[in-house]
Amino acid sequence: MVWHFALFNIIWREIYDNLNSLRFALATLLLLGLMLTNAIVHLREHPERVQNYHNAVVEHHERLKAAADESLYKLAQKGPGYLPKKPSSLRFCAEGGEPYLSERAQGGHHRWGTDTLESFWILAYPSASPNRQNVRPVVSKVDWGFIIGYVLSLVALLFTFDAISGERERGTLRLTLANSIPRHTVLIGKFLGALISISIPFTLSILINLLVISTSSDVHLGAEAWGRLGIIFCIALLYTCLFLALGLLVSARVQRSAVSLVVLLLVWVVFVVFMPSTLASIAGRSTSSGPSLDFSERSEKLHEELSKEYYNNRFKEPADSHKGMQLDSEYVTKDAEQQERLHAERLNQRVEQVNRARTITRISPVTIVQHLLESFAGTGFERHLQFLENVQSYAREYRAFIDDTDRADPDSLNILGVPAGMSQKPVNPESVPKFEDTLNLSKDFNTAATELLLLVLFVMALISGAYLAFVRVEI
Amino acid sequence: MLETRDLTKIYNENVLAVNNLNLKVEDGEIYVVLGANGAGKSTTISMFLNFIEPTSGTAFVGDIEIPKFPLEAKKHLAYVSENVELYRNFTARQNLSFFAKLGGRKRVSNDELDETLGRVGLAEEAFTRRVKTFSKGMRQRLGIAIAIMKDAQAVLLDEPTSGLDPKGGADFLNLLRQLKEEGKAIFMSTHDIFRAKEVADRIGILVEGNLERELTREEIQRENLEELYLHYVAGYESKD
């Protein structure tokens, strides 16, 4: 197995050469500086976010308790209130457009009331969420997404632009290949040597970043968070492989290192800087949320039509008759259903638009890696969808609890939405379901599967390209 | 032994680099090929090393057909190139050790490395110096040390004396003679008629890919090599 031995020597030489180079020193300083900045900013901002979340949870619990102490009817009518999204402890990995996404869903507000009836709670979503900002890579924050997506990719190109062309210029490639070594061994050696060389400062800077973050009492990283960090690290390495392969491909195709550097910088600017922002702009236009006036008009119109129908029928029945109460119940519950459906429709429409736009931006590797980092950091659009799912599932649970408790009261007429038709007894606040936002790693894997596959395909294609270029080149 | 049989290389743009080249270099023989720039000297060496595929014909080292078994063939070939810069961050010893290991040596002692470096005339203080501080002559000596260290059956030298000072050139010729005495087949391309005359057992004059003339040791001593060379080269130049 002579070629194994040669491979080891080539890898060792590449690492030694890189460790002694100025670019290695600069890359180390740059990555360390950025990772430290990231950790410091996170430690400054995260406690406030956690505090806000705890306050919102307390508010949610107090609202439930106050309503439960009054009666089941009040609990059913007022709803659970604001449902807060749990801030990710890994937000330093990927900001993921979080500032543009809502931090809570609305679990009920008073919309209308008559002498005898009041509107029932509905699940609503703040109108700004999700929107076009969710398709644009975030470059204003120094998070891992920025460091990996932009800085690490550039470092990878700077470590490989002269890997083959430089050796050809110095004559060492001919000397190397004058030995009994297959070309692919040389290429693999160069690839792995560069990957290990880059991994050293990157791993070091990540470890320092995590050391600073984890030693703070304000941030708690559990076992799952560490697992997610491990996955993010692997994704970063895979993404680095993509640019290493690109560097080797161009370096093998051109005669001079200077030309290779220019070509690679051009490709980097196009695919990493220009393309994501341009595609996001194009995609953003197609994700315009539409005039919210339309939505309000539709909402009012639906309510008016329902009210008209209700009053037409209601006046025919005596105020306290069973039939009259059933008409009241129908009015209240149908109104809540209609309004909630309207909100859900608007949300689904926007989610679909953002999803379409995100598909377009996947052409750029930096967007792919940012989406992946968001998925595993528990931030961004996909995470927001998980939150909305949690909210919807909680709403179902809450309503089922109201139904079951009402049925369990022998004094209740079980006519939902009408004060006289529902249980008026207080409810034990402990028994009322509380909203808890959770993350699910297996779901994250499922949502990230397409992007992971795309990234792997990109890497495979470029490695194959580099191999073909190097094997065919006449030296 | 090195041999070419009807070796031909035509590049993509229909440029004929080497045309039906037939030559043989026996073990313990120094064969020097003279020619102007673009005559096909480096292309011939590149085909011996399988850096480029011949368009037709073939080449051998010993019994091994190079285009068919390039990796096996390269075990028996050592190579010294013109203007080799080597790995600039490595010391002379590290460069030599690295290439020795690529050549198949699993372990190389410092004593062995130092002995080879000394043999090519490098001063002891240079053994542990980074190559980026070396002069061109020193780098060339190190390149020769790499070829010696491989201890291959045949040695290919592509204009190895270009840029060497007179002492460096003389030392280099002595090294070639030593390699010849060790029984190596040596194939060297050069423009340097005077050094070729001093060391060659046979000389081939290559003009536009064609081997125009082959001279034996006796003919080399007898003939005016400079005139002969100019005759062939100028003859072709005048045609243009």
XYZ file of C-alpha atoms in Angstrom, chain A:
475
model
C 0.000 0.000 0.000
C 2.656 2.489 -1.114
C 0.077 5.070 -2.158
C -1.360 5.198 1.374
C 2.061 6.071 2.619
C 2.451 8.693 -0.112
C -0.997 10.099 0.705
C -0.051 10.494 4.342
C 3.141 12.294 3.326
C 1.340 14.637 0.952
C -1.254 15.483 3.620
C 1.481 16.093 6.170
C 3.403 18.320 3.750
C 0.299 20.340 2.893
C -0.485 20.904 6.558
C 3.106 21.845 7.368
C 3.229 24.256 4.443
C -0.091 25.851 5.390
C 0.784 26.151 9.065
C 3.887 28.094 8.079
C 2.031 30.447 5.803
C 0.822 33.990 6.351
C -2.680 33.051 5.202
C -2.960 30.550 8.020
C -2.016 33.176 10.607
C -4.450 35.691 9.128
C -7.263 33.138 8.891
C -6.708 32.146 12.528
C -6.784 35.750 13.723
C -9.849 36.563 11.646
C -11.835 33.514 12.751
C -10.865 33.972 16.401
C -11.817 37.649 16.310
C -15.182 36.970 14.691
C -16.059 34.050 16.957
C -15.172 36.049 20.057
C -17.301 38.966 18.857
C -20.146 36.530 18.239
C -19.868 35.090 21.754
C -19.741 38.505 23.424
C -22.740 39.824 21.497
C -24.707 36.664 22.283
C -23.934 36.911 25.994
C -25.119 40.510 25.965
C -28.367 39.897 24.087
C -29.437 36.414 25.092
C -30.283 37.011 28.805
C -32.709 39.761 27.809
C -34.413 37.456 25.308
C -34.692 34.684 27.903
C -36.072 37.149 30.450
C -38.667 38.399 27.966
C -39.678 34.822 27.265
C -40.044 34.033 30.982
C -42.119 37.162 31.487
C -44.371 36.137 28.608
C -44.754 32.623 30.044
C -45.676 34.060 33.462
C -48.166 36.393 31.780
C -49.690 33.420 29.915
C -49.999 31.396 33.130
C -51.500 34.332 35.067
C -54.049 34.925 32.361
C -55.080 31.272 32.446
C -55.295 31.326 36.251
C -57.376 34.519 36.321
C -59.828 33.125 33.774
C -59.935 29.679 35.427
C -60.709 31.290 38.808
C -63.703 33.034 37.227
C -65.342 30.184 35.341
C -64.938 27.675 32.541
C -66.933 30.007 30.305
C -64.385 32.805 30.820
C -61.554 30.373 30.114
C -63.271 29.335 26.905
C -64.126 32.861 25.870
C -60.855 34.661 26.660
C -58.511 31.952 25.448
C -54.912 31.334 26.506
C -53.590 34.797 25.510
C -50.193 35.388 23.958
C -48.254 32.199 23.293
C -44.521 32.934 23.409
C -41.893 31.359 21.175
C -39.024 29.901 23.148
C -35.751 31.618 22.199
C -33.116 29.199 20.949
C -30.003 28.924 23.078
C -28.129 28.416 19.789
C -29.224 31.685 18.232
C -25.554 32.693 18.069
C -25.153 30.021 15.361
C -27.750 31.476 13.025
C -29.750 34.605 13.563
C -32.013 33.337 10.789
C -34.078 36.462 10.247
C -35.437 36.065 13.786
C -35.820 39.816 14.248
C -38.318 39.746 11.383
C -40.284 36.810 12.745
C -42.832 37.184 15.475
C -41.866 36.026 18.949
C -45.413 34.982 19.816
C -48.815 33.980 18.506
C -52.024 35.515 19.671
C -54.346 33.215 21.559
C -57.360 35.492 21.878
C -58.360 39.102 22.041
C -61.715 40.791 22.479
C -63.139 41.557 19.027
C -66.767 42.356 19.714
C -69.445 42.092 22.385
C -73.208 42.526 22.884
C -75.300 42.695 26.036
C -75.427 38.918 26.250
C -72.608 37.625 24.045
C -68.892 38.156 23.610
C -66.563 37.102 20.833
C -64.684 33.837 21.429
C -60.917 33.661 21.220
C -59.208 32.783 17.974
C -55.665 31.874 17.055
C -54.109 34.778 15.180
C -50.647 35.515 13.876
C -48.958 38.890 13.780
C -49.275 40.345 10.293
C -45.509 40.861 9.757
C -44.737 37.196 9.977
C -43.411 35.424 8.025
C -42.308 37.848 5.343
C -39.787 38.461 2.577
C -36.890 39.014 4.974
C -36.934 35.297 5.672
C -35.465 34.503 2.271
C -32.553 36.937 2.450
C -29.290 35.797 4.065
C -28.557 37.771 7.204
C -25.264 39.618 6.896
C -25.802 42.324 9.469
C -25.034 39.994 12.382
C -21.764 38.226 13.051
C -23.281 34.811 13.678
C -21.842 31.424 12.763
C -23.887 31.546 9.585
C -22.007 34.634 8.460
C -18.625 33.319 9.592
C -19.125 29.947 7.903
C -21.063 31.135 4.859
C -18.850 34.052 3.922
C -15.542 33.992 5.792
C -14.842 30.262 5.868
C -15.697 29.862 2.193
C -13.277 32.643 1.296
C -10.567 31.136 3.513
C -11.100 27.767 1.787
C -10.513 29.374 -1.610
C -7.424 31.199 -0.356
C -5.998 27.870 0.835
C -6.513 26.115 -2.498
C -6.246 28.688 -5.285
C -2.554 27.804 -5.810
C -2.718 24.182 -4.677
C -2.081 22.830 -8.163
C -1.257 25.853 -10.305
C 1.321 26.996 -7.727
C 3.013 23.623 -7.694
C 3.042 23.636 -11.463
C 4.698 27.048 -11.459
C 7.310 25.955 -8.926
C 7.985 22.689 -10.753
C 7.188 20.584 -7.699
C 4.159 18.998 -9.326
C 6.356 17.403 -11.994
C 8.779 16.244 -9.324
C 5.937 14.730 -7.310
C 4.316 13.013 -10.269
C 7.679 11.697 -11.454
C 7.173 9.198 -8.647
C 4.950 6.169 -8.677
C 1.917 7.993 -7.294
C -1.520 8.105 -8.940
C -2.806 11.598 -9.601
C -5.904 11.065 -7.517
C -3.684 10.370 -4.509
C -2.057 13.769 -4.963
C -5.467 15.413 -5.323
C -6.929 13.668 -2.261
C -3.787 14.557 -0.308
C -4.118 18.196 -1.235
C -7.830 18.190 -0.458
C -7.460 16.562 2.954
C -4.367 18.617 3.778
C -6.244 21.849 3.090
C -9.326 20.624 4.957
C -7.307 19.743 8.062
C -5.352 23.015 7.812
C -8.576 25.041 7.763
C -10.201 22.905 10.419
C -7.460 23.800 12.901
C -8.197 27.553 13.198
C -11.922 26.971 12.676
C -12.164 24.362 15.436
C -9.998 26.464 17.723
C -12.173 29.545 17.209
C -15.359 27.507 17.734
C -14.014 25.994 20.938
C -13.108 29.420 22.288
C -16.539 30.723 21.256
C -18.285 27.851 23.043
C -16.005 28.124 26.058
C -16.940 31.785 26.492
C -20.630 31.064 25.959
C -20.912 27.908 28.055
C -19.038 29.289 31.047
C -21.590 32.078 31.342
C -24.379 31.412 33.822
C -26.881 33.086 31.500
C -26.699 30.414 28.796
C -27.516 26.764 29.371
C -26.503 24.319 26.689
C -28.076 20.906 27.205
C -27.092 17.586 25.668
C -29.342 18.162 22.653
C -27.819 21.590 22.078
C -24.346 20.043 22.029
C -25.595 17.440 19.568
C -26.970 20.193 17.365
C -23.644 22.029 17.584
C -21.910 18.844 16.448
C -24.214 18.644 13.434
C -23.609 22.321 12.634
C -19.849 21.725 12.803
C -20.167 18.816 10.346
C -22.271 20.967 7.997
C -19.591 23.681 8.169
C -16.937 21.139 7.194
C -19.080 19.844 4.330
C -19.566 23.403 3.113
C -15.806 23.999 3.389
C -15.256 20.868 1.261
C -17.384 22.461 -1.452
C -15.099 25.483 -1.708
C -11.943 23.404 -1.366
C -13.104 21.302 -4.310
C -13.916 24.451 -6.266
C -10.452 25.852 -5.479
C -8.778 22.638 -6.642
C -10.905 22.507 -9.788
C -9.979 26.026 -10.884
C -6.372 25.602 -9.776
C -6.096 22.478 -11.941
C -7.672 24.155 -14.958
C -5.525 27.299 -15.134
C -1.800 27.675 -15.646
C -1.071 30.522 -13.238
C -1.982 31.021 -9.591
C -2.797 34.695 -10.124
C -5.385 33.755 -12.747
C -6.767 31.063 -10.455
C -7.168 33.587 -7.622
C -8.967 36.085 -9.839
C -11.322 33.438 -11.244
C -12.110 32.072 -7.788
C -12.750 35.494 -6.299
C -15.086 36.226 -9.169
C -16.953 32.948 -8.650
C -17.108 33.618 -4.900
C -18.526 37.103 -5.377
C -21.135 35.801 -7.833
C -22.261 32.733 -5.867
C -21.807 33.928 -2.303
C -22.388 37.670 -2.412
C -24.236 38.659 -5.565
C -26.502 35.687 -6.205
C -28.108 35.308 -2.750
C -29.000 38.983 -2.473
C -30.205 39.198 -6.075
C -32.240 36.007 -5.837
C -33.636 37.173 -2.509
C -34.670 40.465 -4.093
C -36.355 38.679 -6.998
C -37.961 36.142 -4.685
C -38.863 38.879 -2.199
C -40.996 40.629 -4.788
C -43.033 37.482 -5.225
C -43.550 37.169 -1.465
C -45.192 40.523 -0.960
C -47.665 40.001 1.842
C -50.491 41.782 0.040
C -52.406 44.713 1.395
C -53.522 44.094 4.956
C -56.525 46.304 4.240
C -57.905 43.494 2.084
C -57.638 41.189 5.002
C -59.413 43.571 7.398
C -62.150 44.196 4.832
C -62.673 40.489 4.314
C -62.740 39.925 8.057
C -65.309 42.663 8.590
C -67.403 41.499 5.669
C -67.533 37.928 6.940
C -68.533 39.138 10.395
C -71.186 41.448 8.973
C -72.742 38.688 6.837
C -72.822 36.307 9.767
C -74.274 38.983 12.068
C -76.970 39.803 9.530
C -78.018 36.190 9.244
C -77.875 35.761 13.030
C -80.022 38.800 13.832
C -82.542 37.860 11.171
C -83.070 34.468 12.794
C -82.484 35.496 16.394
C -85.361 37.941 16.640
C -87.752 35.155 15.780
C -86.833 33.251 18.950
C -87.440 34.217 22.593
C -84.310 35.499 24.370
C -83.860 32.614 26.817
C -85.231 29.738 24.746
C -83.078 26.691 24.074
C -83.339 27.307 20.330
C -82.309 30.936 20.851
C -79.273 29.849 22.881
C -78.296 27.434 20.150
C -78.482 30.243 17.605
C -76.255 32.337 19.922
C -73.790 29.468 20.197
C -73.735 28.963 16.443
C -73.117 32.670 15.920
C -70.218 32.876 18.374
C -68.513 29.643 17.382
C -69.008 30.130 13.636
C -67.631 33.655 13.890
C -64.539 32.362 15.716
C -64.100 29.561 13.169
C -64.441 31.921 10.202
C -62.036 34.464 11.599
C -59.483 31.842 12.576
C -59.721 30.228 9.160
C -59.116 33.590 7.566
C -55.975 34.106 9.654
C -54.792 30.596 8.876
C -55.399 31.122 5.146
C -53.340 34.299 5.182
C -50.589 32.562 7.096
C -50.539 29.549 4.751
C -50.445 31.830 1.741
C -47.415 33.644 3.105
C -45.691 30.443 4.157
C -46.163 29.079 0.661
C -44.758 32.256 -0.894
C -41.729 32.237 1.391
C -41.193 28.530 0.693
C -41.263 29.183 -3.066
C -38.806 32.036 -2.651
C -36.524 29.937 -0.484
C -36.492 27.265 -3.173
C -35.256 29.820 -5.711
C -32.433 31.015 -3.454
C -31.211 27.444 -2.953
C -29.109 27.814 -6.098
C -26.550 29.582 -3.954
C -24.545 27.380 -1.571
C -24.367 30.120 1.052
C -28.169 30.195 1.240
C -28.287 26.428 1.563
C -25.830 26.455 4.431
C -27.666 29.292 6.152
C -30.938 27.394 5.933
C -29.235 24.312 7.338
C -27.665 26.227 10.202
C -31.016 27.821 11.012
C -32.718 24.432 11.041
C -30.254 22.956 13.503
C -29.821 26.103 15.578
C -33.590 26.257 16.081
C -33.988 29.672 14.495
C -35.342 31.098 11.280
C -38.242 30.231 9.086
C -38.426 26.454 9.555
C -38.200 26.873 13.295
C -41.008 29.420 13.108
C -43.158 26.892 11.270
C -42.466 24.387 14.051
C -43.563 27.018 16.570
C -46.778 27.613 14.641
C -47.416 23.871 14.577
C -46.891 23.761 18.347
C -49.290 26.660 18.752
C -51.964 25.003 16.609
C -51.591 21.726 18.416
C -51.898 23.551 21.760
C -55.049 25.356 20.565
C -56.652 21.991 19.774
C -55.649 20.639 23.168
C -57.021 23.748 24.906
C -60.375 23.517 23.127
C -60.649 19.802 23.833
C -60.016 20.553 27.519
C -62.833 23.142 27.523
C -65.232 20.676 25.844
C -64.356 17.817 28.193
C -64.572 19.943 31.340
C -67.890 21.419 30.249
C -69.316 17.969 29.559
C -68.095 16.789 32.955
C -70.252 19.477 34.683
C -73.781 18.053 35.182
C -75.191 21.592 35.654
C -73.991 22.785 32.255
C -76.252 22.806 29.193
C -73.152 22.181 27.045
C -74.001 24.995 24.651
C -70.612 26.416 23.694
C -70.148 30.171 23.404
C -73.147 31.200 25.506
C -72.636 32.219 29.163
C -75.861 30.554 30.279
C -75.166 27.453 28.228
C -71.736 26.675 29.677
C -70.315 25.755 33.049
C -69.968 28.788 35.290
C -67.891 26.992 37.890
C -64.262 27.927 38.482
C -61.647 25.523 37.131
C -58.550 24.279 38.911
C -55.796 26.362 37.197
C -53.356 23.462 37.518
C -55.533 21.294 35.290
C -55.624 23.833 32.462
C -53.152 22.918 29.666
C -50.218 25.322 29.475
C -48.417 26.144 26.280
C -44.874 24.928 26.036
C -42.850 25.568 22.897
C -40.553 22.659 22.068
C -38.006 21.780 19.402
C -37.789 18.445 17.688
C -34.447 17.315 16.289
C -35.896 14.591 14.071
C -38.288 17.129 12.524
C -35.305 19.434 11.941
C -33.555 16.604 10.122
C -36.605 16.052 7.939
C -36.907 19.722 6.996
C -33.162 19.970 6.365
C -32.954 16.761 4.324
C -33.384 18.404 0.904
C -30.822 21.072 1.614
C -28.365 18.567 3.062
C -28.767 16.440 -0.039
C -28.250 19.476 -2.278
C -25.091 20.433 -0.433
C -23.723 16.897 -0.684
C -24.537 16.860 -4.415
C -22.748 20.176 -4.943
C -19.687 18.843 -3.106
C -19.695 15.577 -5.068
C -20.046 17.398 -8.386
C -17.165 19.752 -7.643
C -14.892 16.996 -6.324
C -15.596 14.981 -9.476
C -14.896 18.100 -11.563
C -11.604 18.695 -9.756
C -10.641 15.051 -10.247
C -11.388 15.091 -13.973
C -9.570 18.396 -14.434
C -6.490 17.192 -12.604
C -6.342 13.761 -14.207
C -6.593 15.175 -17.718
C -4.241 18.082 -17.331
C -0.907 17.897 -19.146
C 1.784 19.086 -16.770
